[in-house]
mmCIF file of C-alpha atoms in Angstrom:
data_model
loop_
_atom_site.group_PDB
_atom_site.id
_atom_site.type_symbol
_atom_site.label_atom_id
_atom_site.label_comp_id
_atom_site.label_asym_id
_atom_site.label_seq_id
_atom_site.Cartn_x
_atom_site.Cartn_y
_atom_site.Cartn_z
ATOM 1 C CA UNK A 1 -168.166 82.139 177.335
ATOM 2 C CA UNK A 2 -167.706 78.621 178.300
ATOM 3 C CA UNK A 3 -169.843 75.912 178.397
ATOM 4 C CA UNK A 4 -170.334 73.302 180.981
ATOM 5 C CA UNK A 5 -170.968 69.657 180.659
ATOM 6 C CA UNK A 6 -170.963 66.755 182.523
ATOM 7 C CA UNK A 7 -170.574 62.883 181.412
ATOM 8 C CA UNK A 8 -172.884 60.166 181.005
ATOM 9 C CA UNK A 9 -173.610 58.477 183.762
ATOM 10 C CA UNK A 10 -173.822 54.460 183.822
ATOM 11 C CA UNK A 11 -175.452 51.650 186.273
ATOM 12 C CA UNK A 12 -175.100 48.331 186.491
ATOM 13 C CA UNK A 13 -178.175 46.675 187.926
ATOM 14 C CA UNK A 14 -178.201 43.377 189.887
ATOM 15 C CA UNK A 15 -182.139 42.344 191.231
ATOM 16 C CA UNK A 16 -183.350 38.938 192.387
ATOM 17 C CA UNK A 17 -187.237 38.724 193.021
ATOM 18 C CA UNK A 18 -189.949 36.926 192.303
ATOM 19 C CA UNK A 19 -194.072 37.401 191.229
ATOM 20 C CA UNK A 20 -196.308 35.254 192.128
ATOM 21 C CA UNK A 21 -199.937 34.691 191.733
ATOM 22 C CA UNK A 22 -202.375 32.841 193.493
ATOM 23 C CA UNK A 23 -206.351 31.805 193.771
ATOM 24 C CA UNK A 24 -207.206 30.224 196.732
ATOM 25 C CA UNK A 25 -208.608 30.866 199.163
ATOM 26 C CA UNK A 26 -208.329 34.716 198.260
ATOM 27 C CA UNK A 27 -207.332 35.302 194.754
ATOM 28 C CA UNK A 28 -204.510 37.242 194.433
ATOM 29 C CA UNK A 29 -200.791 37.949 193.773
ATOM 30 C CA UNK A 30 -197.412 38.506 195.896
ATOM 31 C CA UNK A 31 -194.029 39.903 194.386
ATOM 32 C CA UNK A 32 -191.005 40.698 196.375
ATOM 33 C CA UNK A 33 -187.335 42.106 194.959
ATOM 34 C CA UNK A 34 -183.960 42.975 196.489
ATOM 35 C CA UNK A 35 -181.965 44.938 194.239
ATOM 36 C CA UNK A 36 -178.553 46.998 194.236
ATOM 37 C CA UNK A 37 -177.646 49.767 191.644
ATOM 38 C CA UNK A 38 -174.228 50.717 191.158
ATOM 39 C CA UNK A 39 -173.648 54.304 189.462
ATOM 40 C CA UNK A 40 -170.437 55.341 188.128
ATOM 41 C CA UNK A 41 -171.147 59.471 186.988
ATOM 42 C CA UNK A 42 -173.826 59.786 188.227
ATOM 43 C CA UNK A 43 -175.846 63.124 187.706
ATOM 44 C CA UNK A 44 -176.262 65.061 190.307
ATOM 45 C CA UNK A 45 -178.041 68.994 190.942
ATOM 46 C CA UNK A 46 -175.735 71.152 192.382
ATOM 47 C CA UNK A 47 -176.161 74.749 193.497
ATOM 48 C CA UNK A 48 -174.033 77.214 193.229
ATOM 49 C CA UNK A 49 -173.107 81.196 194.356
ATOM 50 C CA UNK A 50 -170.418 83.473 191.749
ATOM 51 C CA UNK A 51 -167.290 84.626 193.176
ATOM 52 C CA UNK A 52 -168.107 88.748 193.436
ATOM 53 C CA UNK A 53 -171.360 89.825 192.203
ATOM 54 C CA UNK A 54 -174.017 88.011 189.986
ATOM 55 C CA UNK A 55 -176.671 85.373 190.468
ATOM 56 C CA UNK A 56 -177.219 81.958 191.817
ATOM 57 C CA UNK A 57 -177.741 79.290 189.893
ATOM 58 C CA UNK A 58 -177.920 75.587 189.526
ATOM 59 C CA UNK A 59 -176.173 72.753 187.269
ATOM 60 C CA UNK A 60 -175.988 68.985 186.613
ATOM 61 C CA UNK A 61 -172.671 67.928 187.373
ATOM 62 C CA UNK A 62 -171.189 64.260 187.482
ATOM 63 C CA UNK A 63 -171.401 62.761 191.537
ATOM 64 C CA UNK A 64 -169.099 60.167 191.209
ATOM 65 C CA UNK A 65 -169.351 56.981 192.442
ATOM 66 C CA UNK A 66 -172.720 56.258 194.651
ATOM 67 C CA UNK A 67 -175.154 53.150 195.213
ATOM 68 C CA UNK A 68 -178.360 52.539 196.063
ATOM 69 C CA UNK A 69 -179.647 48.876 197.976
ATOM 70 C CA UNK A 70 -183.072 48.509 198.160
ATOM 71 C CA UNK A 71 -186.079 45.900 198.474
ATOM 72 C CA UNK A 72 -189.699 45.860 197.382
ATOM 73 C CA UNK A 73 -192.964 44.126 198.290
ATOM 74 C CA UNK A 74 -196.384 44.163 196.706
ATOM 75 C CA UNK A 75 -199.566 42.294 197.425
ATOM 76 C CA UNK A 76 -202.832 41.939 196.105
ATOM 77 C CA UNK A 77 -205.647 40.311 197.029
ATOM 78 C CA UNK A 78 -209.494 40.342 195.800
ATOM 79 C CA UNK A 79 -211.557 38.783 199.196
ATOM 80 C CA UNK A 80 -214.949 39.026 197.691
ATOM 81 C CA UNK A 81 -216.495 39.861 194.027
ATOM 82 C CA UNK A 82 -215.517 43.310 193.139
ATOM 83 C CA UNK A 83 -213.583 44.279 195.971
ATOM 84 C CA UNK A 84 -209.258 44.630 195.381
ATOM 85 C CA UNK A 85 -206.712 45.507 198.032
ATOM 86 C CA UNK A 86 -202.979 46.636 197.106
ATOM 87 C CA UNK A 87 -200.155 46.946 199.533
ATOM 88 C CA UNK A 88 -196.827 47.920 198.405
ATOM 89 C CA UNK A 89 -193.862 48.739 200.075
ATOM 90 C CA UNK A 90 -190.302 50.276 199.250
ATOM 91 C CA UNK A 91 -187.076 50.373 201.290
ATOM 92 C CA UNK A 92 -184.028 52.243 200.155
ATOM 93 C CA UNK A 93 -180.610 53.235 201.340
ATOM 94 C CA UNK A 94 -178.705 55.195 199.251
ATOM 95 C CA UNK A 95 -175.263 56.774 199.304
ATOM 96 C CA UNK A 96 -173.244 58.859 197.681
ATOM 97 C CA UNK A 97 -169.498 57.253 197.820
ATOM 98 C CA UNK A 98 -167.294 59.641 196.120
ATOM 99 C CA UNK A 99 -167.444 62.732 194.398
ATOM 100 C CA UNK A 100 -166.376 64.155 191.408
ATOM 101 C CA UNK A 101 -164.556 67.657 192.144
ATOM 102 C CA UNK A 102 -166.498 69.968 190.098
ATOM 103 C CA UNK A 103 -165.040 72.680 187.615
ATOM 104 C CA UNK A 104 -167.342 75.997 187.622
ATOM 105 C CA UNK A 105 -164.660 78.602 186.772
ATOM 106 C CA UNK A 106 -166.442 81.847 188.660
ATOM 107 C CA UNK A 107 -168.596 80.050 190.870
ATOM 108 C CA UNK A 108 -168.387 78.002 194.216
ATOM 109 C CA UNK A 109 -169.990 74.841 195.003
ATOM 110 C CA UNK A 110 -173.003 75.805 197.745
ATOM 111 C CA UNK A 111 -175.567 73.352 198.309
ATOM 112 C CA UNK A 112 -174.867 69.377 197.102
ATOM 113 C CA UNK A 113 -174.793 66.135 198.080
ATOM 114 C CA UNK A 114 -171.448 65.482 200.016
ATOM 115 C CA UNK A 115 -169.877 61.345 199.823
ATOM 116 C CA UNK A 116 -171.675 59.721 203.416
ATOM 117 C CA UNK A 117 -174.877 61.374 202.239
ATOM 118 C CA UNK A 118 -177.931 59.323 200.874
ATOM 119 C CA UNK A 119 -178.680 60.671 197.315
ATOM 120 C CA UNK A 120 -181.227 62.709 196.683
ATOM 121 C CA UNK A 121 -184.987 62.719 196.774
ATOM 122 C CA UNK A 122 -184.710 58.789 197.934
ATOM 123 C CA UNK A 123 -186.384 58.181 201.053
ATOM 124 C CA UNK A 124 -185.669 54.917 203.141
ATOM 125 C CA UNK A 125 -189.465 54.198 203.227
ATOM 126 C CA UNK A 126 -192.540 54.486 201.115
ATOM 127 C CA UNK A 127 -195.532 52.329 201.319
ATOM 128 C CA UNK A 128 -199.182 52.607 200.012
ATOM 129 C CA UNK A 129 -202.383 50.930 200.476
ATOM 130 C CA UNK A 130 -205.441 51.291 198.260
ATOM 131 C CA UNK A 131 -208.654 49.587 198.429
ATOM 132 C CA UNK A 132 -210.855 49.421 195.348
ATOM 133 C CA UNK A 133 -214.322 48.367 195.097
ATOM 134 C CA UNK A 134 -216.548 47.934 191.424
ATOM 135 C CA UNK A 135 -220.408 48.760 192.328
ATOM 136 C CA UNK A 136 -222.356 45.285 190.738
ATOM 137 C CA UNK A 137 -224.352 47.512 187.892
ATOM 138 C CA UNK A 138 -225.615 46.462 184.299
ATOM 139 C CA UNK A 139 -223.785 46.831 181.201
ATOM 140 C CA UNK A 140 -225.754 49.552 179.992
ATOM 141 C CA UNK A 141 -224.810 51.504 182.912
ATOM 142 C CA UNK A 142 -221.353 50.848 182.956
ATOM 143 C CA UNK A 143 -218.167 49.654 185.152
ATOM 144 C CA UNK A 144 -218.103 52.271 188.375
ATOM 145 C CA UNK A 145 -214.988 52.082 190.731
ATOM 146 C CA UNK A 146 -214.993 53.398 193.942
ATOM 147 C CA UNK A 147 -211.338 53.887 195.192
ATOM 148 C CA UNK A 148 -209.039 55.065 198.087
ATOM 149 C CA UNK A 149 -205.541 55.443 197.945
ATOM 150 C CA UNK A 150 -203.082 56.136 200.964
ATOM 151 C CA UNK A 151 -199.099 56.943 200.610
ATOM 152 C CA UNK A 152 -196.423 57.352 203.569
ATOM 153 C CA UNK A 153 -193.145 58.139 202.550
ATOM 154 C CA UNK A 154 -190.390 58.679 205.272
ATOM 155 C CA UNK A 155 -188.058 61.863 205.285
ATOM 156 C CA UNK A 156 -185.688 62.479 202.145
ATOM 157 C CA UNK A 157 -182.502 64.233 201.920
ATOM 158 C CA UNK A 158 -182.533 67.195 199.256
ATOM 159 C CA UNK A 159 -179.121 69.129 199.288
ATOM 160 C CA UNK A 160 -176.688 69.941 201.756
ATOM 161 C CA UNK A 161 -176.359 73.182 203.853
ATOM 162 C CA UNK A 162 -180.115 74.464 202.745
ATOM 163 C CA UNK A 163 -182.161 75.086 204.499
ATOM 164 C CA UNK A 164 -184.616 73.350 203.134
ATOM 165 C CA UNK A 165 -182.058 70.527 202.830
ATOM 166 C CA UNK A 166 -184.735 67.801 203.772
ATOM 167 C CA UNK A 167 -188.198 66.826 203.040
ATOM 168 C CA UNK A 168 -190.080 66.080 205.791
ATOM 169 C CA UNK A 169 -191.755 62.426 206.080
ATOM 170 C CA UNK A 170 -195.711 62.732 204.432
ATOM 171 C CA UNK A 171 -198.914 61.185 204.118
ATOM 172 C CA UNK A 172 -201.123 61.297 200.835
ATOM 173 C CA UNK A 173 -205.061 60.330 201.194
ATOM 174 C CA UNK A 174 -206.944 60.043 197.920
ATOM 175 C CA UNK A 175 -210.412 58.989 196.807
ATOM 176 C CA UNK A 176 -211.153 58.352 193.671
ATOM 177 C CA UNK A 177 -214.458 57.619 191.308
ATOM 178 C CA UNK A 178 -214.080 55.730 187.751
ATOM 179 C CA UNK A 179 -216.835 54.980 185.474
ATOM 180 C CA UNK A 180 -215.733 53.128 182.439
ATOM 181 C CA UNK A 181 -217.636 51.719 179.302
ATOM 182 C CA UNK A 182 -220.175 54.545 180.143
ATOM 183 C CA UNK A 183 -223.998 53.396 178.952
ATOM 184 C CA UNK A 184 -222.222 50.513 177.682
#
């Protein structure tokens, strides 16, 4: 029985940004950042299906070389006493360059990222926007929040050749209630 393993996989990291935070005439903050990530090994799932009869089954394995360019924004801002908005947003494009031929003695390579494909579970586009609002009560009743929170994030790419190879783009709408320092 042989065992399979895979390398380490390494980055380098280059990001230029800034954060910034302001109070008039609406308090608040702004941060930006453009950023590029350079993998060497990178790990990878990869599916696979034995040569003859047995089971399916799955494996990290070393992708090669791929990259991934993105930017991000945030802002904040509080426009009255007690009331904070949050806007974020998050462009990538990712890509696998090459790949790393993989060694499964028995089985056959099925479903995997191929080089030309964006990487996995990385969509090109995510943003969110939340609203939160702290009801003016006493100390002895304690710090209530009354939140909403709404994510979009654009189609991803899972695997190759499945048929559930891609996530479909998505919307998330939540509400929220905190109460901290409870009766004080």
């Amino acid at each position: 029985l042989s065992l399979q393993t895979f390398k380490p996989e390494s980055v380098n990291v280059y990001e230029l940004g800034a954060k910034t935070g302001f109070k008039w005439p609406i308090p608040g903050t702004f941060n930006f950042a453009t950023f590029y990530n350079d993998f060497t090994n990178q790990q990878l799932l990869e599916s696979f299906a034995p040569v003859g009869l047995g089971s399916y089954t799955s494996g990290i394995v070393n992708g090669g070389k791929s990259k991934i360019l993105g930017a991000e924004l945030e802002a904040t801002a509080s426009p009255v006493e007690g009331l904070t908005l949050d806007l974020a947003y998050t462009y990538l494009d990712s890509k696998l360059i090459s790949q790393t031929p993989t060694n499964a003695p028995g089985f056959n390579v099925i479903y995997g990222a191929n080089p030309g494909d964006p990487l996995p579970y990385t969509p090109k586009h995510k943003g969110s926007f939340s609203a939160n609002y702290t009801l003016p009560l006493g100390r002895s009743i304690g710090n209530i929040v009354l939140g909403a929170n709404y994510v979009h994030t654009s189609t991803a790419f899972v695997t190759e050749g499945s048929p559930y190879g891609t996530l479909p783009a998505y919307g998330l709408l939540n509400f929220n209630v905190d109460w901290n320092a409870i009766a004080g």
